[in-house]
């Protein structure tokens, strides 16, 4: 498969990123919570960045008072996502299946072990209800959009999905299959404390962009100085670094 010409790559970024990077996320806000510093670093290095979002986050919780009565939540979250990507310096974005079908948020419930589990009332049009071959074809089409060349690498969740969300797991499996098919390097998102990493990006170096992206997702969480508060009241500390591992 022909590759895009390489461009000079910023210090600390893998050389294979120079041909472009596609990040695959499950819902609006995931790109910010887990990869905002990486996206900012890529944009600042003038590397082509494409963010693919699999669903519109229809089943995510809502910060009280953040969405006007009668407002379309999918439109609100689409606007928040666009604002976050603008803050990070990214113009290339697409929803999985754009122009063909709408993959819906699969939802989740919290299990007794504190991890996400499948929702009992999954929508038949949910991402996790789709045929893998259909998902793969839609992702492949987005990755190859902008030929003549493929990007240099793909980025998505690890095999654990971060905290087990069914849509995160589906994105991992889909992206890994397509990476193998297209013979592209795959980098997975790690817990910031994981010592077995290939790439580390400091958020301090991209603080303004990262905070602006977090602030954009007002229906999902409230931003404070060192943490965000999710709609259910859970407080999540803002991580200092983002870590990734290249997988075969």
Short mmCIF file of C-alpha atoms in Angstrom, two decimals:
data_model
loop_
_atom_site.label_atom_id
_atom_site.label_comp_id
_atom_site.label_asym_id
_atom_site.label_seq_id
_atom_site.Cartn_x
_atom_site.Cartn_y
_atom_site.Cartn_z
CA UNK A 1 0.00 0.00 0.00
CA UNK A 2 1.46 3.42 -0.91
CA UNK A 3 2.39 5.61 2.01
CA UNK A 4 2.09 9.35 2.35
CA UNK A 5 5.45 11.12 2.13
CA UNK A 6 7.16 11.50 5.48
CA UNK A 7 7.53 14.92 7.05
CA UNK A 8 9.90 16.04 9.80
CA UNK A 9 8.64 14.70 13.11
CA UNK A 10 8.75 16.51 16.43
CA UNK A 11 11.19 15.34 19.07
CA UNK A 12 9.72 12.55 21.16
CA UNK A 13 7.16 11.37 18.60
CA UNK A 14 7.72 8.09 16.74
CA UNK A 15 9.00 8.59 13.20
CA UNK A 16 6.17 6.45 11.83
CA UNK A 17 3.70 9.10 13.00
CA UNK A 18 5.04 11.48 10.36
CA UNK A 19 2.75 10.02 7.68
CA UNK A 20 -0.31 10.82 9.79
CA UNK A 21 -2.17 9.35 12.76
CA UNK A 22 -5.78 8.16 13.06
CA UNK A 23 -7.23 8.00 16.58
CA UNK A 24 -10.30 5.82 17.09
CA UNK A 25 -12.56 6.68 20.01
CA UNK A 26 -15.94 5.42 21.20
CA UNK A 27 -17.73 8.58 22.38
CA UNK A 28 -17.39 12.36 22.37
CA UNK A 29 -15.08 13.33 25.28
CA UNK A 30 -12.95 10.17 25.12
CA UNK A 31 -10.55 11.90 22.75
CA UNK A 32 -10.01 14.61 25.36
CA UNK A 33 -9.91 12.53 28.53
CA UNK A 34 -7.36 10.06 27.17
CA UNK A 35 -5.45 11.55 24.22
CA UNK A 36 -5.71 15.35 24.30
CA UNK A 37 -1.99 15.94 24.85
CA UNK A 38 -1.07 13.52 22.07
CA UNK A 39 -3.50 15.17 19.66
CA UNK A 40 -2.10 18.59 20.55
CA UNK A 41 1.49 17.39 20.11
CA UNK A 42 0.67 15.94 16.69
CA UNK A 43 -1.09 19.10 15.57
CA UNK A 44 1.79 21.29 16.77
CA UNK A 45 4.19 19.08 14.81
CA UNK A 46 2.09 19.66 11.67
CA UNK A 47 1.28 15.96 11.44
CA UNK A 48 -2.05 15.03 9.86
CA UNK A 49 -4.40 13.97 12.65
CA UNK A 50 -7.77 12.32 12.08
CA UNK A 51 -10.13 11.57 14.96
CA UNK A 52 -12.80 8.93 14.37
CA UNK A 53 -15.67 8.80 16.88
CA UNK A 54 -17.73 5.62 16.77
CA UNK A 55 -20.93 6.86 18.46
CA UNK A 56 -22.57 10.14 19.43
CA UNK A 57 -22.56 9.41 23.17
CA UNK A 58 -26.36 9.29 23.32
CA UNK A 59 -26.42 7.23 26.51
CA UNK A 60 -23.79 9.09 28.45
CA UNK A 61 -24.86 10.83 31.63
CA UNK A 62 -25.56 14.57 31.60
CA UNK A 63 -24.28 17.22 34.00
CA UNK A 64 -27.43 18.73 35.55
CA UNK A 65 -28.40 22.02 33.94
CA UNK A 66 -25.86 21.73 31.13
CA UNK A 67 -28.33 20.87 28.35
CA UNK A 68 -31.39 23.09 27.73
CA UNK A 69 -34.79 21.44 27.99
CA UNK A 70 -35.80 19.97 24.66
CA UNK A 71 -32.30 20.19 23.19
CA UNK A 72 -31.01 17.36 21.00
CA UNK A 73 -28.27 15.71 23.09
CA UNK A 74 -26.50 14.34 20.02
CA UNK A 75 -26.29 17.84 18.56
CA UNK A 76 -25.02 19.25 21.86
CA UNK A 77 -22.33 16.61 22.11
CA UNK A 78 -21.36 17.02 18.46
CA UNK A 79 -20.85 20.74 19.04
CA UNK A 80 -18.82 20.06 22.19
CA UNK A 81 -16.66 17.58 20.32
CA UNK A 82 -16.05 20.05 17.51
CA UNK A 83 -15.07 22.73 20.03
CA UNK A 84 -12.68 20.34 21.80
CA UNK A 85 -11.01 19.35 18.54
CA UNK A 86 -10.72 22.99 17.50
CA UNK A 87 -8.98 23.69 20.81
CA UNK A 88 -6.54 20.86 20.12
CA UNK A 89 -5.83 22.08 16.59
CA UNK A 90 -7.56 19.31 14.67
CA UNK A 91 -9.84 19.79 11.67
CA UNK A 92 -10.16 16.19 10.42
CA UNK A 93 -12.97 14.33 12.19
CA UNK A 94 -15.54 11.74 11.17
CA UNK A 95 -18.12 9.55 12.81
CA UNK A 96 -17.82 5.84 12.09
CA UNK A 97 -20.24 4.98 9.28
CA UNK A 98 -20.75 8.65 8.37
CA UNK A 99 -23.14 9.03 5.46
CA UNK A 100 -24.15 5.37 5.65
CA UNK A 101 -25.32 4.46 9.15
CA UNK A 102 -25.43 5.76 12.72
CA UNK A 103 -23.78 3.52 15.30
CA UNK A 104 -25.48 4.19 18.62
CA UNK A 105 -23.95 4.32 22.07
CA UNK A 106 -24.23 0.84 23.59
CA UNK A 107 -24.61 2.13 27.13
CA UNK A 108 -23.20 0.44 30.21
CA UNK A 109 -23.86 -0.36 33.84
CA UNK A 110 -21.41 -0.45 36.71
CA UNK A 111 -20.61 -3.97 37.85
CA UNK A 112 -20.04 -5.11 41.41
CA UNK A 113 -16.29 -5.00 40.74
CA UNK A 114 -16.45 -1.29 39.91
CA UNK A 115 -15.93 -1.86 36.20
CA UNK A 116 -18.24 -1.16 33.30
CA UNK A 117 -20.47 -3.96 32.02
CA UNK A 118 -22.91 -4.33 29.15
CA UNK A 119 -26.26 -2.56 29.50
CA UNK A 120 -29.27 -4.90 29.60
CA UNK A 121 -31.27 -2.65 27.27
CA UNK A 122 -28.82 -2.26 24.40
CA UNK A 123 -30.20 -0.55 21.30
CA UNK A 124 -30.32 -2.89 18.25
CA UNK A 125 -28.41 -0.19 16.34
CA UNK A 126 -25.69 0.01 19.01
CA UNK A 127 -22.04 -0.29 18.13
CA UNK A 128 -21.69 -3.57 20.00
CA UNK A 129 -24.66 -5.04 18.10
CA UNK A 130 -23.06 -4.42 14.71
CA UNK A 131 -21.38 -7.06 12.60
CA UNK A 132 -17.58 -6.82 12.91
CA UNK A 133 -17.15 -6.92 9.14
CA UNK A 134 -19.43 -3.89 8.75
CA UNK A 135 -17.58 -1.91 11.41
CA UNK A 136 -14.22 -2.84 9.91
CA UNK A 137 -15.30 -1.74 6.43
CA UNK A 138 -16.47 1.62 7.75
CA UNK A 139 -13.24 2.22 9.67
CA UNK A 140 -11.12 1.09 6.75
CA UNK A 141 -12.90 3.53 4.45
CA UNK A 142 -12.22 6.43 6.84
CA UNK A 143 -8.57 5.46 7.29
CA UNK A 144 -8.00 5.32 3.55
CA UNK A 145 -9.89 8.54 2.88
CA UNK A 146 -7.44 11.07 1.55
CA UNK A 147 -5.43 8.58 -0.55
CA UNK A 148 -2.87 8.13 -2.17
CA UNK A 149 -1.38 6.92 1.08
CA UNK A 150 -2.31 5.32 4.36
CA UNK A 151 -1.53 7.02 7.66
CA UNK A 152 1.55 6.06 9.63
CA UNK A 153 -0.23 4.65 12.69
CA UNK A 154 -3.52 4.05 14.48
CA UNK A 155 -4.31 4.79 18.14
CA UNK A 156 -7.12 3.37 20.28
CA UNK A 157 -7.87 1.78 23.65
CA UNK A 158 -6.02 -1.23 25.00
CA UNK A 159 -7.60 -4.67 25.20
CA UNK A 160 -9.09 -3.76 28.59
CA UNK A 161 -10.92 -0.75 27.18
CA UNK A 162 -9.59 1.43 29.98
CA UNK A 163 -12.37 0.53 32.41
CA UNK A 164 -14.23 -2.11 30.45
CA UNK A 165 -16.83 -0.02 28.60
CA UNK A 166 -18.33 -2.28 25.89
CA UNK A 167 -17.88 0.40 23.21
CA UNK A 168 -14.21 0.85 24.14
CA UNK A 169 -13.68 -2.89 23.84
CA UNK A 170 -15.44 -2.91 20.46
CA UNK A 171 -13.22 -0.07 19.23
CA UNK A 172 -10.09 -1.91 20.34
CA UNK A 173 -11.07 -5.11 18.54
CA UNK A 174 -12.15 -3.28 15.39
CA UNK A 175 -9.04 -1.11 15.21
CA UNK A 176 -6.71 -4.02 15.86
CA UNK A 177 -8.30 -6.07 13.07
CA UNK A 178 -8.04 -3.20 10.61
CA UNK A 179 -4.47 -2.38 11.66
CA UNK A 180 -3.46 -5.95 10.91
CA UNK A 181 -5.30 -5.96 7.60
CA UNK A 182 -3.70 -2.71 6.46
CA UNK A 183 -0.34 -3.56 8.07
CA UNK A 184 -0.32 -0.37 10.12
CA UNK A 185 1.32 0.15 13.52
CA UNK A 186 -1.15 0.25 16.41
CA UNK A 187 -0.61 2.21 19.62
CA UNK A 188 -2.90 1.57 22.58
CA UNK A 189 -3.83 3.97 25.38
CA UNK A 190 -2.47 3.01 28.79
CA UNK A 191 -3.17 3.92 32.37
CA UNK A 192 -0.84 6.85 33.12
CA UNK A 193 0.81 4.76 35.86
CA UNK A 194 1.60 1.82 33.54
CA UNK A 195 5.40 1.41 33.43
CA UNK A 196 5.40 -0.62 30.21
CA UNK A 197 4.99 2.22 27.71
CA UNK A 198 6.47 3.08 24.31
CA UNK A 199 5.46 6.73 24.21
CA UNK A 200 4.81 9.31 26.92
CA UNK A 201 3.40 12.81 26.37
CA UNK A 202 3.48 15.40 29.14
CA UNK A 203 0.25 17.33 29.50
CA UNK A 204 2.07 20.28 31.06
CA UNK A 205 3.60 21.05 27.67
CA UNK A 206 0.11 21.35 26.16
CA UNK A 207 -1.75 22.67 29.20
CA UNK A 208 -3.78 25.45 27.60
CA UNK A 209 -5.04 23.33 24.73
CA UNK A 210 -5.76 20.34 26.95
CA UNK A 211 -7.74 22.41 29.45
CA UNK A 212 -9.69 24.16 26.71
CA UNK A 213 -10.66 20.79 25.25
CA UNK A 214 -11.81 19.55 28.66
CA UNK A 215 -13.83 22.73 29.21
CA UNK A 216 -15.61 22.17 25.89
CA UNK A 217 -17.33 19.00 27.15
CA UNK A 218 -19.58 20.81 29.62
CA UNK A 219 -22.46 18.32 29.33
CA UNK A 220 -20.16 15.46 30.37
CA UNK A 221 -18.14 16.83 33.29
CA UNK A 222 -17.17 19.99 35.15
CA UNK A 223 -13.54 21.09 35.00
CA UNK A 224 -11.66 22.24 38.11
CA UNK A 225 -7.96 22.97 38.59
CA UNK A 226 -6.66 19.42 39.00
CA UNK A 227 -9.68 17.21 38.39
CA UNK A 228 -12.99 16.84 36.58
CA UNK A 229 -16.30 15.97 38.22
CA UNK A 230 -18.47 13.67 36.15
CA UNK A 231 -22.23 13.94 35.96
CA UNK A 232 -22.68 11.26 38.61
CA UNK A 233 -20.44 13.10 41.04
CA UNK A 234 -17.36 10.94 40.49
CA UNK A 235 -14.15 12.96 40.69
CA UNK A 236 -11.35 12.07 38.27
CA UNK A 237 -7.88 13.52 38.73
CA UNK A 238 -6.42 15.10 35.62
CA UNK A 239 -3.47 12.95 34.66
CA UNK A 240 -0.04 14.54 34.24
CA UNK A 241 1.02 12.33 31.35
CA UNK A 242 -0.48 10.20 28.61
CA UNK A 243 1.16 6.85 27.96
CA UNK A 244 0.88 4.56 24.95
CA UNK A 245 2.29 1.20 23.90
CA UNK A 246 2.98 -0.01 20.38
CA UNK A 247 1.48 -3.48 19.95
CA UNK A 248 2.03 -6.10 17.28
#
